[in-house]
Coordinates of C-alpha atoms in Angstrom, one line a residue:
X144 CA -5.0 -2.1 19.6
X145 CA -5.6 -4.7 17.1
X146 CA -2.8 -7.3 17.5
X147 CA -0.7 -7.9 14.4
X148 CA -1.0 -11.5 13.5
X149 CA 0.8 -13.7 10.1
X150 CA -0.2 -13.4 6.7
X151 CA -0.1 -16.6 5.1
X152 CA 1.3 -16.1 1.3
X153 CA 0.8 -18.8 -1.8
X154 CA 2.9 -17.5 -4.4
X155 CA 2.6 -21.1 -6.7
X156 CA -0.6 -21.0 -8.8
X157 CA -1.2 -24.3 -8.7
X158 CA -1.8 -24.7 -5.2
X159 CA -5.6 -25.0 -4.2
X160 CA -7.3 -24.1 -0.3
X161 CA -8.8 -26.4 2.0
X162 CA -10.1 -26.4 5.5
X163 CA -9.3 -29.5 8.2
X164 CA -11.2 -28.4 11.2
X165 CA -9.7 -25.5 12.6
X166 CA -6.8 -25.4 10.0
X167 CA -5.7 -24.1 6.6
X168 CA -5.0 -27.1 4.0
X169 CA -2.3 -26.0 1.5
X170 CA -2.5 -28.7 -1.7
X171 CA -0.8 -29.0 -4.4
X172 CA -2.6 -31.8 -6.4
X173 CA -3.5 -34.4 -3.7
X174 CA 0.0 -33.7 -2.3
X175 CA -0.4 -31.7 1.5
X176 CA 2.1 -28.9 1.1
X177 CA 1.5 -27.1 4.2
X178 CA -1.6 -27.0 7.1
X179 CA -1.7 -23.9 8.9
X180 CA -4.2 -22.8 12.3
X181 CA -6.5 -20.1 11.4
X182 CA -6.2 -18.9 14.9
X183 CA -2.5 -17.8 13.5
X184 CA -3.5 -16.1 11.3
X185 CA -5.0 -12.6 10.1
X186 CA -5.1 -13.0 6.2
X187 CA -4.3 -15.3 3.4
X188 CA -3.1 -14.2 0.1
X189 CA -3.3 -16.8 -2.7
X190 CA -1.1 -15.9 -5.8
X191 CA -3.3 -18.2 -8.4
X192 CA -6.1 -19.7 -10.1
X193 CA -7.1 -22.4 -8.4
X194 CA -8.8 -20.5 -5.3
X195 CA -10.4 -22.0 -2.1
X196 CA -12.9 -24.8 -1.6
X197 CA -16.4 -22.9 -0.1
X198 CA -15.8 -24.2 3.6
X199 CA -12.6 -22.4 3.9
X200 CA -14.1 -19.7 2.4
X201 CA -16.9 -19.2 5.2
X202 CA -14.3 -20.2 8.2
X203 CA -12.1 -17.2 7.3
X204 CA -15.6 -15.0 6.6
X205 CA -16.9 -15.9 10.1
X206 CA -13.5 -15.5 11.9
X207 CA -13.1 -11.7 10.1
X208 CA -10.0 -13.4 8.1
X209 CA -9.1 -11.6 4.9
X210 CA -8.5 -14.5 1.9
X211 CA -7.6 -12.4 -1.0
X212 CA -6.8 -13.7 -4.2
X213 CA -4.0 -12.3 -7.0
X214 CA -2.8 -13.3 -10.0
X215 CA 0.3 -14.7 -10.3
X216 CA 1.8 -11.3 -11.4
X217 CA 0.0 -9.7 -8.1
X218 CA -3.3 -7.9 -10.2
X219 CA -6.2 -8.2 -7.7
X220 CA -8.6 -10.3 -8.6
X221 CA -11.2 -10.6 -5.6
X222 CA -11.4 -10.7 -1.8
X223 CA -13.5 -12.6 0.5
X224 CA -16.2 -11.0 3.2
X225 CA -18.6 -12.2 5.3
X226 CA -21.3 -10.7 6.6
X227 CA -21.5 -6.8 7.0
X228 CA -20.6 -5.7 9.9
X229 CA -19.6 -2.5 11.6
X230 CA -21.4 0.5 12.9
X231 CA -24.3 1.6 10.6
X232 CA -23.9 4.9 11.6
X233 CA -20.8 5.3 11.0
X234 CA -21.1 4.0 7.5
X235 CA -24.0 6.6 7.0
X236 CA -21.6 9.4 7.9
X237 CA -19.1 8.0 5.6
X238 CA -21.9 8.0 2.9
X239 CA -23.1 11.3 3.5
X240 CA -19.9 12.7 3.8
X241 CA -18.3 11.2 0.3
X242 CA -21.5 13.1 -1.1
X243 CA -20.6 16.2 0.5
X244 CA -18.6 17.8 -2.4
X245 CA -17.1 20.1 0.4
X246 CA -16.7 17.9 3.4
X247 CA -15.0 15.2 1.5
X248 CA -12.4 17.4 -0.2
X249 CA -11.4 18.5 3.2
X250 CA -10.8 14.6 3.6
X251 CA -9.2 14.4 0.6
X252 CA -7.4 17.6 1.1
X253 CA -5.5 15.5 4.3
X254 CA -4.6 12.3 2.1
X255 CA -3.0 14.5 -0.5
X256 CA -1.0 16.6 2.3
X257 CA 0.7 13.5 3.8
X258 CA 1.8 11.8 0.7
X259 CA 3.0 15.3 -0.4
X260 CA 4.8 15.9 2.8
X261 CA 6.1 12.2 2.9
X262 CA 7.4 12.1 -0.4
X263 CA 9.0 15.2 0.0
X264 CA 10.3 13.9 3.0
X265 CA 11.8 10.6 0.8
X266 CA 13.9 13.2 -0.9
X267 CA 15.2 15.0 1.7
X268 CA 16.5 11.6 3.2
X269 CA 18.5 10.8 -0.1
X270 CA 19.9 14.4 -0.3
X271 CA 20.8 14.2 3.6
X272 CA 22.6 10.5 3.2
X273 CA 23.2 9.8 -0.4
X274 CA 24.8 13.5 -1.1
X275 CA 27.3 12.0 -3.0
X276 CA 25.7 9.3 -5.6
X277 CA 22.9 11.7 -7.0
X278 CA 22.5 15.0 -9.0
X279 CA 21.6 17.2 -5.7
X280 CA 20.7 20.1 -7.6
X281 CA 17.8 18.4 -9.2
X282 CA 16.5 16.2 -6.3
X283 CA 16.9 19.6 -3.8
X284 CA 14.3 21.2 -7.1
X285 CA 11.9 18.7 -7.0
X286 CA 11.7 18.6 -3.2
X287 CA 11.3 22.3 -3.0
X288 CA 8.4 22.3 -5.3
X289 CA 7.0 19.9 -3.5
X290 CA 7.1 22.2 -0.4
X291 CA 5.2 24.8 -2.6
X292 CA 2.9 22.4 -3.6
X293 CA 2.3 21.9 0.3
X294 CA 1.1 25.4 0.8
X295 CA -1.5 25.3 -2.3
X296 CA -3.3 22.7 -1.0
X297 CA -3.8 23.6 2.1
X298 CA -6.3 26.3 1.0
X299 CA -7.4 23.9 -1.9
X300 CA -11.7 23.7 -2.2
X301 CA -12.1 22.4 -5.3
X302 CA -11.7 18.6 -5.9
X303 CA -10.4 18.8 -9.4
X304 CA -7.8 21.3 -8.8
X305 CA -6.8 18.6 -5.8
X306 CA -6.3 16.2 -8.0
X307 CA -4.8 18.4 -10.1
X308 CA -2.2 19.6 -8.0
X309 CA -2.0 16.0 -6.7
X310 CA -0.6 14.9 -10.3
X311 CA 2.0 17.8 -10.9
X312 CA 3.5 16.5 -7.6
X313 CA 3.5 13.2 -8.2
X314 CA 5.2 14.3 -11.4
X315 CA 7.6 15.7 -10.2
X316 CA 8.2 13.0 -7.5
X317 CA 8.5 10.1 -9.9
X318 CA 10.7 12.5 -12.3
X319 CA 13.6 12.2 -9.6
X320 CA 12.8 8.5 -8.5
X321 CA 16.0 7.1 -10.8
X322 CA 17.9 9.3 -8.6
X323 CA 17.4 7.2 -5.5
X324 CA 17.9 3.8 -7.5
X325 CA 21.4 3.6 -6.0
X326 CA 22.6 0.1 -7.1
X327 CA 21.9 -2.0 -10.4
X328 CA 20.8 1.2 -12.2
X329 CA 21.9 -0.4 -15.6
X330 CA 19.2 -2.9 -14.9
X331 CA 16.6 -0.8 -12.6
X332 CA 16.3 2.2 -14.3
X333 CA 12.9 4.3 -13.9
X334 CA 12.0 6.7 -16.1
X335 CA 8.4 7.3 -15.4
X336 CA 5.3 5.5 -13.6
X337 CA 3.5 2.8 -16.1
X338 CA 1.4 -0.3 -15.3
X339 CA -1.7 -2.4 -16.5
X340 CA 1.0 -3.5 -17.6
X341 CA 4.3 -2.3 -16.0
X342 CA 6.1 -2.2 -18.6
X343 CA 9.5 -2.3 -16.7
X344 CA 11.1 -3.6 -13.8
X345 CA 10.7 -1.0 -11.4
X346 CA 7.0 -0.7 -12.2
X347 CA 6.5 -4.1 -11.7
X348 CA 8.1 -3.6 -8.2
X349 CA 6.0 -0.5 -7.7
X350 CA 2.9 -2.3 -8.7
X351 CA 3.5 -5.4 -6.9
X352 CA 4.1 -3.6 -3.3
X353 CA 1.0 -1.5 -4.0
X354 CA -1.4 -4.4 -4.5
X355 CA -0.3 -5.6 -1.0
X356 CA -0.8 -2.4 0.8
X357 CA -3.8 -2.1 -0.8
X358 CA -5.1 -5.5 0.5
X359 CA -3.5 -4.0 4.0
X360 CA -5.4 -1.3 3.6
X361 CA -8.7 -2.1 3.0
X362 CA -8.9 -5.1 5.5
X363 CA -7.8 -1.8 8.1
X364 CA -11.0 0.2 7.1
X365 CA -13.1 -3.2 6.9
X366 CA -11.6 -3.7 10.5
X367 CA -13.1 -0.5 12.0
X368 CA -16.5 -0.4 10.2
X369 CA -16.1 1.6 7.5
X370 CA -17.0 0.8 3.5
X371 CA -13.6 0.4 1.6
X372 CA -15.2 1.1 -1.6
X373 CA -16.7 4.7 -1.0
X374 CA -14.0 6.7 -1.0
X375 CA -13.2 10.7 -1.1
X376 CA -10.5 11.4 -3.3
X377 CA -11.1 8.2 -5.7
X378 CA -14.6 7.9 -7.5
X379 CA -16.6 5.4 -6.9
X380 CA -16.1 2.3 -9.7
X381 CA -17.4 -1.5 -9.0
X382 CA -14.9 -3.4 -7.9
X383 CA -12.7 -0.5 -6.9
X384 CA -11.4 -0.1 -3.1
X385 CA -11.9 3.9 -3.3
X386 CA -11.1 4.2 -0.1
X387 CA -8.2 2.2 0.4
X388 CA -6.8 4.1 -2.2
X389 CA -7.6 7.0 -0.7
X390 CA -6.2 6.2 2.6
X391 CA -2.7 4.2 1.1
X392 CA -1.8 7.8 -0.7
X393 CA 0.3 8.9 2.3
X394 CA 1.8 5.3 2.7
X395 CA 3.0 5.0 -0.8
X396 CA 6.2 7.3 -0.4
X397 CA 7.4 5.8 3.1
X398 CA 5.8 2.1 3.4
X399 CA 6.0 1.0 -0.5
X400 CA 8.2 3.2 -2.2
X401 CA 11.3 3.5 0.1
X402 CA 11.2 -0.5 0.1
X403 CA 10.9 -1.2 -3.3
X404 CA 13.9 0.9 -3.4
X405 CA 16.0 -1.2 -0.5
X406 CA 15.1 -4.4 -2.5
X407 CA 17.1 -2.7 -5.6
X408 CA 19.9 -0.9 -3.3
X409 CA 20.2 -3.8 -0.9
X410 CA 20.3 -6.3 -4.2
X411 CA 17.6 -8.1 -2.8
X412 CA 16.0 -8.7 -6.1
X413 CA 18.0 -8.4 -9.0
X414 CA 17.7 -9.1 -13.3
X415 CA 17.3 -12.7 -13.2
X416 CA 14.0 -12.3 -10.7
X417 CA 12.3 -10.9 -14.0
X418 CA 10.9 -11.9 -16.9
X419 CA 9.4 -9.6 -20.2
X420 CA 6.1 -11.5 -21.9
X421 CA 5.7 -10.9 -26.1
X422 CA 3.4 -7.1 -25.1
X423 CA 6.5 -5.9 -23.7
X424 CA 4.6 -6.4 -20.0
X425 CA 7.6 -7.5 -17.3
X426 CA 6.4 -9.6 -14.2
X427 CA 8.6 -11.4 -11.4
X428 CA 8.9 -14.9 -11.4
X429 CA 7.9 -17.1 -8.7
X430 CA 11.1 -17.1 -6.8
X431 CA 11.6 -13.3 -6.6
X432 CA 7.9 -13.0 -5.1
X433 CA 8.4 -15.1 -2.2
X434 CA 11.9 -13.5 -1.4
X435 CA 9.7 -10.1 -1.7
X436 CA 7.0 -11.5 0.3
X437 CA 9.6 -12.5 3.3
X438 CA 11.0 -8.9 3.2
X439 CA 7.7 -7.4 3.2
X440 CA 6.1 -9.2 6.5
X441 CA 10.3 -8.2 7.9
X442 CA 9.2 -4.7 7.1
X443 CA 5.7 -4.8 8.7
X444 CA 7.5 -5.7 12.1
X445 CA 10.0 -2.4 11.8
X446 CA 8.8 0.2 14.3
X447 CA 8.0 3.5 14.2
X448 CA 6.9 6.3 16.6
X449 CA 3.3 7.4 15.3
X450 CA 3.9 11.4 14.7
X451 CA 0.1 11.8 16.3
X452 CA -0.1 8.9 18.9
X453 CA 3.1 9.8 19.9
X454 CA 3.7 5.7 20.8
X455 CA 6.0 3.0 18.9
X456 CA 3.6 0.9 16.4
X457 CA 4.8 -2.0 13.5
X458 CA 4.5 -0.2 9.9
X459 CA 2.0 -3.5 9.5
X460 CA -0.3 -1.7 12.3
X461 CA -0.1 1.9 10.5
X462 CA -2.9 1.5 8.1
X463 CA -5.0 0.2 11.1
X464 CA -4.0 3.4 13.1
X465 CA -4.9 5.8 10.1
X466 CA -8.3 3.6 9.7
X467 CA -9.6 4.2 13.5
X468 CA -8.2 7.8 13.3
X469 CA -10.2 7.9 10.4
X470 CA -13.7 7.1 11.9
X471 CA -12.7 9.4 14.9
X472 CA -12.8 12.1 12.7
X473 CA -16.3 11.0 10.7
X474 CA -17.5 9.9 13.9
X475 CA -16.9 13.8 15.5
X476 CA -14.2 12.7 18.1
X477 CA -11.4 14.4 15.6
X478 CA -11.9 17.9 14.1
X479 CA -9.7 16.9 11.3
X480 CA -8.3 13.6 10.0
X481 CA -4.3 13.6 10.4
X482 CA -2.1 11.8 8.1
X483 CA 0.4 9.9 9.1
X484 CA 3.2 12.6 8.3
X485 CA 6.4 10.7 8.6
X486 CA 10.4 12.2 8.8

């Protein structure tokens, strides 16, 4: 099992990347901020401008590190790779099977189930613990049409009726989110899914947490051989990490959302850590993303017992469980790909 290793975060965009022998240089100007070993570390996520000097750039390509950079306000701008590596013929299967209108929706099919079943799942914990600081009559409506939901796609053939299907749920996921915002709601109130810009404070929480379990996500499939950017459920774009996306769908309920919502419940983050630009776009300020950052590698060291593996794993090793059960299944060793369906 791959070991979990550090994830080294730069949240000040004017820090710039350098390599001393076997180390990570960290400068801000000519000033040495920090100097990190590489052999600490699994990935390095630069929130800035000012990127990586081309030796550091090949040290983390040769050792399989991910160096991914963001923009301040977390939007993805590019990822580092080195040379491709990985089983050819399991990328050929992948290939063949994203062009397999029939094979893939099965795929697809799976993805949609867990994040169905997981968000549904979300609910049910707020109506079992929080009975008394929500409206239970809706939140108990959207869950149970989110339990019909479950039983139309599981006979589901046709890609754009999965999608379909996918969005009504998500709907009506999202339309009872501002139920589980427990604390601060004056400030954190949600009252629908926007971004490119997130146009609120909750969506810039959202958006935030989803750009790193996408970066998670796509250095899990890149770990087991398979092409993050051919996907099933997403189409293929340039520059897009289809796959990824198509893999983080079950993760989003119980990984990103349930944590965005303990940083607003557990006051983690709170009005000051935000700030609204003259488009009406809100972003966090410098502060609030390292706090967030900290909580998120605490989160990644929680535990779980893997509903499939039936064994204890970090929620940082998930995606890298879902990846190889992933290329089990395209490699034959799995008749079906099983989502991580968490309770």
């Amino acid at each position: 099992m791959k070991k979990l290793l550090n994830t080294l975060y730069l949240t000040s965009p004017n820090y710039y990347l350098s390599l001393d022998g076997e180390n990570v240089v960290v400068l801000d100007g000519e000033e040495t901020v920090g100097r990190v070993p590489l052999h600490n570390l699994e990935a390095i996520v630069s929130f800035g401008y000012r990127g990586a000097s081309p030796a550091l750039m090949g040290a983390c390509a040769e050792k399989g590190i991910n160096l991914c950079f963001l923009t301040p306000q977390g939007k993805f701008l590019a990822r580092v790779t080195g040379k491709i590596k990985g089983n050819v013929i399991l990328r050929r299967t992948q290939f063949e099977t994203a062009r397999d209108e029939s094979a893939s929706c099965r795929i697809a099919r799976n993805f949609i189930l867990g994040k169905i079943f997981n968000s549904r799942w979300v609910l049910e914990r707020t109506l079992r613990d929080h009975e008394m600081q929500i409206d239970v009559e809706r939140v108990s409506r959207a869950s149970k049409n989110l339990q019909q939901a479950l039983s139309q796609i599981r006979t589901c053939t046709d890609p754009a009726k999965l999608r379909g299907m996918e969005g009504e749920a998500a709907s009506q996921y999202f339309g009872v989110f501002d139920e589980m915002i427990l604390q601060q709601k004056t400030v954190f109130h949600f009252e629908g899914r926007n971004r490119r810009p997130p146009l609120d404070k909750v969506n810039a929480l959202l958006s935030f947490v989803y750009t790193l379990l996408t970066s998670m996500t796509a250095s899990a499939l890149e770990s087991v051989g398979l092409d993050p950017y051919v996907g099933f459920l997403h189409t293929d774009r340039p520059g897009r990490v289809s796959l990824a996306l198509d893999l983080m769908e079950e993760l989003r309920p119980t990984l990103a959302d349930r944590f965005v919502l303990t940083l607003i419940n557990r006051k983690v983050v709170s009005e000051k850590d935000f700030a609204t630009q003259e488009n009406g776009a809100v972003f966090m300020k410098d502060d609030a993303c390292k706090r967030i950052l900290t909580e998120w590698q605490n989160k990644k060291k929680e535990t779980i017992r893997h509903p499939f593996l039936d064994e204890k794993v970090e929620w940082g090793m998930v995606p890298f469980v879902q990846a190889m059960l992933l290329s089990r299944h395209l490699r034959g060793d799995l008749d079906e790909y099983p989502p991580l369906l968490w309770k």
